XYZ file of C-alpha atoms in Angstrom:
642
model
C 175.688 176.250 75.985
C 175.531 172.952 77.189
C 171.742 172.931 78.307
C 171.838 174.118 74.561
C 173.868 170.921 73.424
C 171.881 168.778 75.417
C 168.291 169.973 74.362
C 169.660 169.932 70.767
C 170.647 166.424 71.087
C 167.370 165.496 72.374
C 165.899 166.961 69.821
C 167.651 165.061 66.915
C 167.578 161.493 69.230
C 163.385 162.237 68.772
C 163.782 162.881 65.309
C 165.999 160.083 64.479
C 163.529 157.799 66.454
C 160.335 159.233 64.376
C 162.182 158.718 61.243
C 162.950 155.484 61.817
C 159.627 154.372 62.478
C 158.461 156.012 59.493
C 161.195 153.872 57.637
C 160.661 150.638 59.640
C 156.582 151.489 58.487
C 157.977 151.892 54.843
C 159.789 148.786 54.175
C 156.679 146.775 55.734
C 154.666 148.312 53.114
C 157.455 147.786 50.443
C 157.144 144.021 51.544
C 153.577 143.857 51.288
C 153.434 145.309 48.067
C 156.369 142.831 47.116
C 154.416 140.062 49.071
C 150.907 140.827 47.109
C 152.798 141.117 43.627
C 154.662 137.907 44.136
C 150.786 136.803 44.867
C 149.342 137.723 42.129
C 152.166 136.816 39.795
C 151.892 133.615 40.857
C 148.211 133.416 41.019
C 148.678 134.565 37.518
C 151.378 132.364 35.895
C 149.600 129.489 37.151
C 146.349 129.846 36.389
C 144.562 127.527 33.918
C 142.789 130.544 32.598
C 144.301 133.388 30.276
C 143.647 136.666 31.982
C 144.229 139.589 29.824
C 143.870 143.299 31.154
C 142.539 145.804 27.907
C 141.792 149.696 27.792
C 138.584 150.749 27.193
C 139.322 150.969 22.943
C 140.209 147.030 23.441
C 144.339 147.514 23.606
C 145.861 144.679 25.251
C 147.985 145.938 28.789
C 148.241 143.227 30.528
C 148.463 139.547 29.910
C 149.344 136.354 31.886
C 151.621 133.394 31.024
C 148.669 131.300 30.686
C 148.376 132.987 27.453
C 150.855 131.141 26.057
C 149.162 127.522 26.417
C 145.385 128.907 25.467
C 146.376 130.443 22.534
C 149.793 129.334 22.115
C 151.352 132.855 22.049
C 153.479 134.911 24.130
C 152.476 137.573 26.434
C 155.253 139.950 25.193
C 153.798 139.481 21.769
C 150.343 140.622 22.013
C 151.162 143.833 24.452
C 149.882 146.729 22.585
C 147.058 145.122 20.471
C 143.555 144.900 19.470
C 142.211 142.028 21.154
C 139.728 141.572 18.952
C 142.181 140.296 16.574
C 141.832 137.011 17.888
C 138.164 137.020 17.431
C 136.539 135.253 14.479
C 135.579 137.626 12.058
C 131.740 136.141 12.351
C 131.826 136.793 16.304
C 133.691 140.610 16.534
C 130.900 142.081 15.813
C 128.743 140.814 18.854
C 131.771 140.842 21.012
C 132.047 144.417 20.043
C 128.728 145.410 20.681
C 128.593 143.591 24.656
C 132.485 145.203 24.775
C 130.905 148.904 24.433
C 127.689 148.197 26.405
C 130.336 147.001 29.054
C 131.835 150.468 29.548
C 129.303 152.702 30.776
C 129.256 150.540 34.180
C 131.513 150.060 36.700
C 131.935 146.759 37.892
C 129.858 145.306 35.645
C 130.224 141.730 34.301
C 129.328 139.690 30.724
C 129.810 136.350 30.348
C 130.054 135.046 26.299
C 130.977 132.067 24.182
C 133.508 133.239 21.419
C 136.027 131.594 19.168
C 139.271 132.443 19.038
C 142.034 131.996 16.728
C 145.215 129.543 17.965
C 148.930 129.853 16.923
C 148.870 126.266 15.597
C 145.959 127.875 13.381
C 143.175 126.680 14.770
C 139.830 127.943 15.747
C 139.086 127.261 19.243
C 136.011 127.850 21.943
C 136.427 130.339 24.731
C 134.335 131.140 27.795
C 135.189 134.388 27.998
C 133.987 136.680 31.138
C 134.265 140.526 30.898
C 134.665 142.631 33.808
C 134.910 146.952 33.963
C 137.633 147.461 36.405
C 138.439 151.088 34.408
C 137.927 152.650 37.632
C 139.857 150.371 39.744
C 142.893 152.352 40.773
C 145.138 149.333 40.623
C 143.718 147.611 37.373
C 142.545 150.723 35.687
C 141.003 148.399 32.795
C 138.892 146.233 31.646
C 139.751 142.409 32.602
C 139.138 138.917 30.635
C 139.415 135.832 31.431
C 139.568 133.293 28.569
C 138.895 129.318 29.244
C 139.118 126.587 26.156
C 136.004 125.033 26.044
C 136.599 123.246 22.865
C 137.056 119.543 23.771
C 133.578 119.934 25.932
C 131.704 121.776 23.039
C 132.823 118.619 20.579
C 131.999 115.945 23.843
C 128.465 118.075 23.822
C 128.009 117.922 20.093
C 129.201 114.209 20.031
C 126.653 113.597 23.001
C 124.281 114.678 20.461
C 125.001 112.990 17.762
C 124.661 110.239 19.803
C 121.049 111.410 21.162
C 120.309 110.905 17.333
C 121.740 107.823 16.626
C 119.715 106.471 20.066
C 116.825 107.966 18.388
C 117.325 106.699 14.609
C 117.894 103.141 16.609
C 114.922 103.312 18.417
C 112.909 104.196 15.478
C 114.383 101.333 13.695
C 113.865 98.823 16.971
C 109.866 100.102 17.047
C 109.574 99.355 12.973
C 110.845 95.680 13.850
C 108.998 95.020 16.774
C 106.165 95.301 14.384
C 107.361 93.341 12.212
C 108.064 91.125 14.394
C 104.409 90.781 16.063
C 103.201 90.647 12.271
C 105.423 87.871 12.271
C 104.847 86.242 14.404
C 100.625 86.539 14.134
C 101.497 85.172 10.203
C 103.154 82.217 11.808
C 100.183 81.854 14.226
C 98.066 81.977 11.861
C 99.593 79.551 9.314
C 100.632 76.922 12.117
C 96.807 77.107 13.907
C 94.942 76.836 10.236
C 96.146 73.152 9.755
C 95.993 72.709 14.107
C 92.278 72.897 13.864
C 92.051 70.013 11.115
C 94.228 68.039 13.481
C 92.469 68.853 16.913
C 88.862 68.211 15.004
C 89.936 64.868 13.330
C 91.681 63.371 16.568
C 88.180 64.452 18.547
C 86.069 62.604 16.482
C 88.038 59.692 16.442
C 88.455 59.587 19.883
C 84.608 59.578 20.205
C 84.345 56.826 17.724
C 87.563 54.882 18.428
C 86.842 52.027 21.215
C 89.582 49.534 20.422
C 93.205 49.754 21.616
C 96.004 50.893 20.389
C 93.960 52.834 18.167
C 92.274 54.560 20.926
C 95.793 55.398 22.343
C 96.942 56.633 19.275
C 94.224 58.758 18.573
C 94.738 59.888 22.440
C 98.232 60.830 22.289
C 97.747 62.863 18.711
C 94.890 64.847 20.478
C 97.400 65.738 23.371
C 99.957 66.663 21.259
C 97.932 69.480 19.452
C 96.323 70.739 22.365
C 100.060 70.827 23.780
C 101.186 73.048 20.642
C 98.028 74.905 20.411
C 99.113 76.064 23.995
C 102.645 76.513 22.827
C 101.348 78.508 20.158
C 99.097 81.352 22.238
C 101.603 81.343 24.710
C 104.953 82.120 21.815
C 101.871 84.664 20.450
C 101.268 86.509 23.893
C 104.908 86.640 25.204
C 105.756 88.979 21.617
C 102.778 90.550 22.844
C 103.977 91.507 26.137
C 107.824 91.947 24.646
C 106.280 94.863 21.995
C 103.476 96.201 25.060
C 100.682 95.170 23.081
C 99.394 92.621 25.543
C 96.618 94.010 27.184
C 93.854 92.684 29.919
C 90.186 92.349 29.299
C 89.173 93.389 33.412
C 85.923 92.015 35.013
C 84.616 91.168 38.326
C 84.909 87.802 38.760
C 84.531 85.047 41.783
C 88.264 84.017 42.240
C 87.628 80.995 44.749
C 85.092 79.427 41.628
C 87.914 79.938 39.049
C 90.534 78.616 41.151
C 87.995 75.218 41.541
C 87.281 75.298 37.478
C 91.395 75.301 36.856
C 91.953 72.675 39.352
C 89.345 70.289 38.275
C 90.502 70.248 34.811
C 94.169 69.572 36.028
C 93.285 66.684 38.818
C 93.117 64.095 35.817
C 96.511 65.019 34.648
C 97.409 65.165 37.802
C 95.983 61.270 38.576
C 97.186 59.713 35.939
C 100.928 61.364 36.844
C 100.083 59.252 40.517
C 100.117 62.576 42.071
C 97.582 64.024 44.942
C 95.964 67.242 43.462
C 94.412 69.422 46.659
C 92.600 72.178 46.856
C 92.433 74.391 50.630
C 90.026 77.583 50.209
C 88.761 79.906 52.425
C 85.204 79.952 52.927
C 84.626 83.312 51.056
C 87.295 86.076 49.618
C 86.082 89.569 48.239
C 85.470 89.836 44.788
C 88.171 90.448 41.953
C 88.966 92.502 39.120
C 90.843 90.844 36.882
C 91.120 88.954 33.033
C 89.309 86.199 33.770
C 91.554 84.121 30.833
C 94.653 85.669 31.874
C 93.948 84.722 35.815
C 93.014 80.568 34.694
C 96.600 80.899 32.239
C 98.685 81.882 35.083
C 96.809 79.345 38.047
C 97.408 76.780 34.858
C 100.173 77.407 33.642
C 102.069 76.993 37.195
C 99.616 74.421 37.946
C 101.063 72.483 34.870
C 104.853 73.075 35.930
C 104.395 71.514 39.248
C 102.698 68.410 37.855
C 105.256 68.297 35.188
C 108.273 68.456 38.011
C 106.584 66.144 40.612
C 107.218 62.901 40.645
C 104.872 59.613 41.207
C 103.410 59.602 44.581
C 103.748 63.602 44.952
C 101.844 65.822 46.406
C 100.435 68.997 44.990
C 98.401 71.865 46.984
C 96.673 74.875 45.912
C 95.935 77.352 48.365
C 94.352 81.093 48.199
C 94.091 83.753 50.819
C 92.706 86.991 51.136
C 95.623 89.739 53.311
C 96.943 93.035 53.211
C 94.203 94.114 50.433
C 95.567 91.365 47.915
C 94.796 87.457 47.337
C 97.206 85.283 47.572
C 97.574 82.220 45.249
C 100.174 79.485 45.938
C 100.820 76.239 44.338
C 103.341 73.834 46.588
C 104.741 70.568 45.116
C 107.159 67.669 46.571
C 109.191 67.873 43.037
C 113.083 68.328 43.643
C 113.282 71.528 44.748
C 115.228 74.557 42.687
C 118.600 75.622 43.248
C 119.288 79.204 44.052
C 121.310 79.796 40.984
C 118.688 78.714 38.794
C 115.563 80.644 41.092
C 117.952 83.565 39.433
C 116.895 83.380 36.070
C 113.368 81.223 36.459
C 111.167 83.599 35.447
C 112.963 85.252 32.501
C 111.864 83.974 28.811
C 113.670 81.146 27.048
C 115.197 79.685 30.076
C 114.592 75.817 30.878
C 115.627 74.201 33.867
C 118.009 70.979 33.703
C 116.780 67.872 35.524
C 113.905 66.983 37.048
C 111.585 64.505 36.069
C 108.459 63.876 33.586
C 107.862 65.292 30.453
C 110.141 68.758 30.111
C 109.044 69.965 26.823
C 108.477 73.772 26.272
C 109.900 76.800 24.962
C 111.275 78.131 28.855
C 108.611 81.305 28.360
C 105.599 79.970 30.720
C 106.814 81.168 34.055
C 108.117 84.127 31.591
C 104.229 84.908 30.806
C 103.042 84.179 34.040
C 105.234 86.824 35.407
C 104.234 89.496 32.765
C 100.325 88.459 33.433
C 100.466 88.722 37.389
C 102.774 92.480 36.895
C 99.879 93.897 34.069
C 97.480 92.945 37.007
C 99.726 95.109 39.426
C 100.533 91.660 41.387
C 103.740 90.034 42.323
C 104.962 85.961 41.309
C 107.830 84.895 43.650
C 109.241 81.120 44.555
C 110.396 79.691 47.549
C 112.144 76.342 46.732
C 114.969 74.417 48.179
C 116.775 71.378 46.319
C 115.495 67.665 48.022
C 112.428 70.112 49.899
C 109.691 70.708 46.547
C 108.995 74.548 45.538
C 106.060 76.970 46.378
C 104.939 79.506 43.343
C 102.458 81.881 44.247
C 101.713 85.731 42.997
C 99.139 87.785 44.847
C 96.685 90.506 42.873
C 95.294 93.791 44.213
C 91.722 93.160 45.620
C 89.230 95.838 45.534
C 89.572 97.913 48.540
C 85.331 98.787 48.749
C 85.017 94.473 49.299
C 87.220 93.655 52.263
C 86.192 90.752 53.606
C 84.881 90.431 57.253
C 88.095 88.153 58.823
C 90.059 91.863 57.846
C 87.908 93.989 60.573
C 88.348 91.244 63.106
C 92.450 92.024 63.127
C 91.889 94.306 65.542
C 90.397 92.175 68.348
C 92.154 88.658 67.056
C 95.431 88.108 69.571
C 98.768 88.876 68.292
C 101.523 86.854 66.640
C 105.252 87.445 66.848
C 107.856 84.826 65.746
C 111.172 85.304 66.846
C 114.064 83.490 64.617
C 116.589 83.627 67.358
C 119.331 80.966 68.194
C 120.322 81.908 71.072
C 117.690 80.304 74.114
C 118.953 83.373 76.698
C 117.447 85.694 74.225
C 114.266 84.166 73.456
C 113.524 83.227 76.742
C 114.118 87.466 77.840
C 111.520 88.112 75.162
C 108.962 85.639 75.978
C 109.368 86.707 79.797
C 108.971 90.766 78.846
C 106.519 89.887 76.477
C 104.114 87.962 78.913
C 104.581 90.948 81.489
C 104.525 93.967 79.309
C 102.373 92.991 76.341
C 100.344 89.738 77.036
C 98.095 89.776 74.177
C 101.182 88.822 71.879
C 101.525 85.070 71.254
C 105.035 84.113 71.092
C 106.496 81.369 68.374
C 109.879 80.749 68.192
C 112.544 78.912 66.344
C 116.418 78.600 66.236
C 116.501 77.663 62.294
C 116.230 80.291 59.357
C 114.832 77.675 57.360
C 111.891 76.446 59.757
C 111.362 80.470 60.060
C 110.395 80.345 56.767
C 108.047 77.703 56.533
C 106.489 79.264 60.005
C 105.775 82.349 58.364
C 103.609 80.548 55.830
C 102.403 78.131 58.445
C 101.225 80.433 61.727
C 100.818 83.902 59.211
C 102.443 86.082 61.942
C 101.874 89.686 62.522
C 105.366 90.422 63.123
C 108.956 88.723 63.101
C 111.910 89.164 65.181
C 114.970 87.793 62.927
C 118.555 87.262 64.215
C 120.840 87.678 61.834
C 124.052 85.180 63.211
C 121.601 81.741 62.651
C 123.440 78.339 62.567
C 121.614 76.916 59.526
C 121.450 80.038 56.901
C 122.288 84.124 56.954
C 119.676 85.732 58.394
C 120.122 87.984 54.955
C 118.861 84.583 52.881
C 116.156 84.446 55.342
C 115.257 88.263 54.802
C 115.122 87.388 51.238
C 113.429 84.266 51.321
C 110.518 85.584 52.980
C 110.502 89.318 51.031
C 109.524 86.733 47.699
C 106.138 86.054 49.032
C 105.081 88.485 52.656
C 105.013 91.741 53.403
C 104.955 90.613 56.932
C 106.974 93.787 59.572
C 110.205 92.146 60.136
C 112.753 93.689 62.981
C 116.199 92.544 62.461
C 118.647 91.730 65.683
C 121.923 91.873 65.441
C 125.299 92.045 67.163
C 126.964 94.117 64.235
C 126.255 98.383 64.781
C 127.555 98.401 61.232
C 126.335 100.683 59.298
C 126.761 99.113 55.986
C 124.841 95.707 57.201
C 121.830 97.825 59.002
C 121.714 99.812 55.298
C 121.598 95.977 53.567
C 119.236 94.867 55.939
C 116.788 97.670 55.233
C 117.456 97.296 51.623
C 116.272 93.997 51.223
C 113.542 94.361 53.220
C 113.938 95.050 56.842
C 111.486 97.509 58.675
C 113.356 98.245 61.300
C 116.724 97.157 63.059
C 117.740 96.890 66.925
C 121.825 96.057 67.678
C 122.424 93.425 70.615
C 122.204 94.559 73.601
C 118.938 96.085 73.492
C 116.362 97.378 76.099
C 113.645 94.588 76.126
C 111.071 97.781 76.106
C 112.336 99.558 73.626
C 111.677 96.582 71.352
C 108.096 95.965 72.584
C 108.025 99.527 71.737
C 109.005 99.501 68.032
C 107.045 95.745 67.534
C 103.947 97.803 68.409
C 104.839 100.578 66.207
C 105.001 98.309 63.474
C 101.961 96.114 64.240
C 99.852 99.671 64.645
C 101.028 100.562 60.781
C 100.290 96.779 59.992
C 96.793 97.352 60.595
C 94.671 98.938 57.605
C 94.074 102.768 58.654
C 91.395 104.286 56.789
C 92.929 105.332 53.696
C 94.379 109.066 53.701
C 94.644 111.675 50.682
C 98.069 111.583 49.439
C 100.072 114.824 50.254
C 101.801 116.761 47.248
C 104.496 119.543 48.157
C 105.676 120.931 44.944
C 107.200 118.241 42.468
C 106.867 115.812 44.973
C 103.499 113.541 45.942
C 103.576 111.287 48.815
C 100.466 108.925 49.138
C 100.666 107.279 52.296
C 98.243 103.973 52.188
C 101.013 102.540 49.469
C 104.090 104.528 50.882
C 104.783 105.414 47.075
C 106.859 108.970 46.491
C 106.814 110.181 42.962
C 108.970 112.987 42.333
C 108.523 114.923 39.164
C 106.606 112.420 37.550
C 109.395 109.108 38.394
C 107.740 106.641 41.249
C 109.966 105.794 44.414
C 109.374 102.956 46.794
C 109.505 103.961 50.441
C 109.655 101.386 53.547
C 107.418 102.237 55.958
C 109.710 104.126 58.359
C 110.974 106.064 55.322
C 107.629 107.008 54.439
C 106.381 108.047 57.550
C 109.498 110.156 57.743
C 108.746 111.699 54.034
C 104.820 112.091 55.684
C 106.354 114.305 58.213
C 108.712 116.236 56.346
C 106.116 117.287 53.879
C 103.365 118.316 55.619
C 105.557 120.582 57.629
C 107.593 121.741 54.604
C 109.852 124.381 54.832
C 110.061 124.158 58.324
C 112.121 122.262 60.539
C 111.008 119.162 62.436
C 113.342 118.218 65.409
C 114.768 114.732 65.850
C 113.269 113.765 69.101
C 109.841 115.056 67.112
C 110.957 113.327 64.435
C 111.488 110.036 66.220
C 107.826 110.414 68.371
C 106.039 110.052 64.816
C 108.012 107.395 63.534
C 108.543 105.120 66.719
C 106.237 106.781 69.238
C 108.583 107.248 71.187
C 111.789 109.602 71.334
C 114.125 106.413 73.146
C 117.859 105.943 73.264
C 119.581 106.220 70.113
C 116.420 107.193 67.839
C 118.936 109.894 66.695
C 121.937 107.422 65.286
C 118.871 105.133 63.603
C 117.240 108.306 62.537
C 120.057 109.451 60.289
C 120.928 105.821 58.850
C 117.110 106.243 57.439
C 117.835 110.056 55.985
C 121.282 108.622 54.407
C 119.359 105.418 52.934
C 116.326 108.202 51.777
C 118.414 110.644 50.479
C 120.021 108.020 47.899
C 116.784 106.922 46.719
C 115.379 110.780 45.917
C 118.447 112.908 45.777
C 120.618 113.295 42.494
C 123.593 113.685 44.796
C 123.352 112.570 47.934
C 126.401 114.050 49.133
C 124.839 117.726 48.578
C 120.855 117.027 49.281
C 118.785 119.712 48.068
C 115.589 117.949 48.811
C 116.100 116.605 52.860
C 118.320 118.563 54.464
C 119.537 118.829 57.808
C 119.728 121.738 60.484
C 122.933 120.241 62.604
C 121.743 120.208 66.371
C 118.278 120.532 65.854
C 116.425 118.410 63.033
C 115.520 118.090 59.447
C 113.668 119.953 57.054
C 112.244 119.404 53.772
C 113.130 122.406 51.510
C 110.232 124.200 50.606
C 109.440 124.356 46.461
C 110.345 127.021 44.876
């Protein structure tokens, strides 16, 4: 009996162990059920949406406390009925119809735009997104989830209204820029009619007058009318340009013997100012398409401005270049100098200068004109100027690429030229030193001044300039910008700072490439003959089009769907790359060979301050490129059009 007991016992200590596990495994479930529904209730009673659980004849089961907010009811209320209730009566029937099409398949999902009625009375705009859940053992229904669109369906159709005023305005603004030019012609017209009776008269009486002050009266009327008839065409051709009317009458035309006509017809004005008028020209420089009138109005017109701003005893010098497939016009004077503040606004219309000296009549619209001339030419005007030191104005015009002249083909066997704007004499004596012994064929120039940097550019023309940014005169920034106005001339800043916010600015405003202090005396040789090799003219290559974008690599210009995007030259030879292996990843140290020749220390960290300062020119968010984009560890890729 007691084996009995005992077995017994045994018996029930299993079973009570097995039953409590099966307990224990029940109240976990119990708690995750608890556990999800707490989940989902809260999912549910916070969410912005309404969510709404139907049978399949449209009978509201289900719906969440969101409902209450969205359309300002509460969830106990609409339990039990047609949802389509609070449908507008023009939408149930479509609603309807995607409602029963929605049935016959599981899982499947509509999207629609409805509007629905409010408790305040209102009609409002619902996304609404239909899902079949009728098989769903746990829904068993059909869910929606409703979200008030209304205030961006009114911001939409106010945005449009607003596309239609822009519209109606710019309608309006074309209709009185006509009127304006028609103006403005009339007034042309009616001030030049009497003109020519003046200009005639005072001609003939300056060829018959012998006697003074007759002879100086008859003088100074003549001057005066030619000075308004300029006035005149120049007031005429800036509406012109205002409106895009003004266009360019092109022909081939000898440059260096129009640049000698404008300055012989100025050195008079020029003499009887005191002033030294001279003229230094190259002995030949390819022909060049241009508007012959236009090209004398612009070489005049800042011809005119220097004479007016110089005073006695100055010294005025006209000089023209052929480089870099453009000539290059300058015009330097000993006047005052300009101030940086006004350099700002010199070359927009209406604006006249305070001080200086001579005779400062005018409207403020000739450097204004000049400016529009030299851009319709595809050109560039720029000023260098500092107060006490005179000004330079120049502007340089595309020559034609088939008449190069002969001094271009002898770049290749001419010595080198590198000027190095560096204060410190440690540093410039390094350079000079690994210069002589790695690259000898480079003739070194240096300086310790950002303002004598400058003026050496112009002076020696180098092929290449090494530019500290700490200088004790000026920021090497100013500098940077100073010589961007008038060279395209490779320039590779040094600096102390690994910033990355100051190696972004100093690519922005012109930089080609940037090396932080200290730096590997080869790796800089390297990159100063990376950019000297791109300096010289290659023979022109076909421009390389991957889907909406087109790359043309002898201007480094990117156009992408139709909208034109300047490139430096490392960014473009990264773009190069990245195209013509679209679709397909190109590795950094790959990456780095074709832009720097070279895969050296820290390519990588420069390499990605170039894809961050791309990707803000050509993506629409920069954050989330879909045009360059980046395999982490490897390289980049350009994504292949779709």
């Amino acid at each position: 009996l007691e084996a009995i007991v005992q077995e017994r016992t045994a018996e029930l200590r299993r079973g009570y162990e097995i039953l409590e596990r099966e307990i224990s495994e029940k109240e976990k479930v119990e708690e995750a059920l608890r556990l999800s529904e707490r989940y989902f209730r809260s999912l549910t009673e916070k969410a912005f949406d309404a969510i709404l659980i139907v049978t399949a004849d449209g009978t509201i089961r289900y719906a969440s406390p969101s409902i209450e907010h969205v359309f300002g009811l509460n969830k106990d209320e609409i339990i039990g009925v047609r949802s389509l209730g609070y449908v507008h009566p023009d939408d149930r029937k479509r609603i309807a119809g995607i409602f029963m099409g929605l049935l016959h398949t599981h899982g499947a999902i509509e999207q629609v735009e409805l509007r629905g009625h409010h408790a305040d009375g209102s009609w409002r705009v619902f996304d609404a997104v239909y899902t079949n859940l009728l098989n769903d053992p746990v829904i068993a229904g059909i869910t929606v989830n409703f979200r008030d669109v209304t205030e961006r369906k009114e911001a939409q159709e106010q945005l449009q209204s607003l596309y239609k005023q822009e519209r109606e305005l710019r309608q309006r603004i074309e209709v009185e820029m006509k009127r304006r030019v028609e103006f403005t012609r009339a007034l042309a017209h009616e001030l030049k009619t009497p003109l020519t009776s003046v200009l005639a008269s005072s001609d003939l009486l300056l060829a018959r007058l012998q006697d003074e002050p007759s002879l100086g009266l008859a003088r100074n009327i003549n001057y005066a009318a030619s000075n308004l008839n300029t006035r005149i065409n120049e007031l005429l051709d800036l509406v012109k340009s205002e409106v895009g009317i003004l266009q360019l009458k092109l022909e081939t035309m000898d440059s260096l013997q129009v640049l000698r006509d404008v300055v012989r017809s100025m050195t008079p004005l020029a003499l009887r100012q005191g002033q030294s008028l001279t003229l230094d020209l190259p002995p030949s420089i390819p022909v060049l398409r241009a508007d012959r009138t236009r090209f004398q109005q612009i070489v005049a017109n800042l011809l005119s401005n220097a004479i007016k701003f110089t005073p006695d005893g100055g010294k005025i010098s006209v000089r023209a270049k052929a480089k870099n497939s453009s000539l290059i016009v300058e015009i330097s004077d000993t006047g005052p100098g300009i101030s940086s503040k006004d350099q700002q606004r010199l070359f927009k219309p209406y604006q006249r200068l305070d001080g200086g000296t001579g005779n400062l009549g005018g409207l403020g619209i000739g450097l204004s004109l000049c400016k529009t001339l030299v851009e319709l030419h595809d050109g560039q005007i720029w000023v260098r100027s500092r107060l006490g030191k005179g000004s330079v104005f120049g502007f340089s015009l595309p020559l034609n690429p088939d008449n190069r002249s002969v001094t271009e083909s002898e770049r290749e066997v001419k010595p080198w030229k590198a000027l190095i704007i560096e204060d410190d004499a440690a540093i410039v004596d390094s350079l000079v030193l690994a210069l002589d012994i790695e690259w000898p064929e480079v003739q070194v120039i240096s300086t310790r001044s950002g303002e004598e940097g400058v003026d050496l550019i112009e002076v020696e023309d180098p092929d290449v300039v090494l530019l500290d940014l700490g200088l004790p005169d000026v920021s090497g920034f100013e500098v940077l910008r100073q010589i961007r106005l008038f060279s395209a001339v490779p320039i590779i800043i040094l600096t102390v700072s690994s910033e990355e916010a100051d190696m972004v600015k100093g690519l922005e405003w012109g930089a080609d490439d940037y090396v932080v202090k200290p730096f590997r005396p080869k790796e800089l040789i390297a990159r100063m003959r990376s950019q000297l090799r791109k300096q010289t003219p290659p023979d022109e290559e076909a421009p390389i089009v991957s889907g909406p974008l087109r790359f043309d690599p002898s201007t480094c210009q990117l156009t992408i769907a139709g909208n034109e995007v300047s490139l430096t030259t490392i960014e473009g030879r990264i773009v190069e790359n990245l195209m013509k292996n679209a679709g397909h990843v190109v590795t950094y140290s790959r990456l780095a060979e074709a832009v720097w020749d070279e895969d050296y220390p820290g390519s990588l960290e420069t390499l990605r301050v170039h894809i961050r300062h791309l990707r803000a020119k050509v993506e629409s968010d920069p954050g989330n490129p879909k045009i360059v984009l980046t395999k982490p560890g490897i390289g980049y890729l350009l994504a292949r059009p779709s």
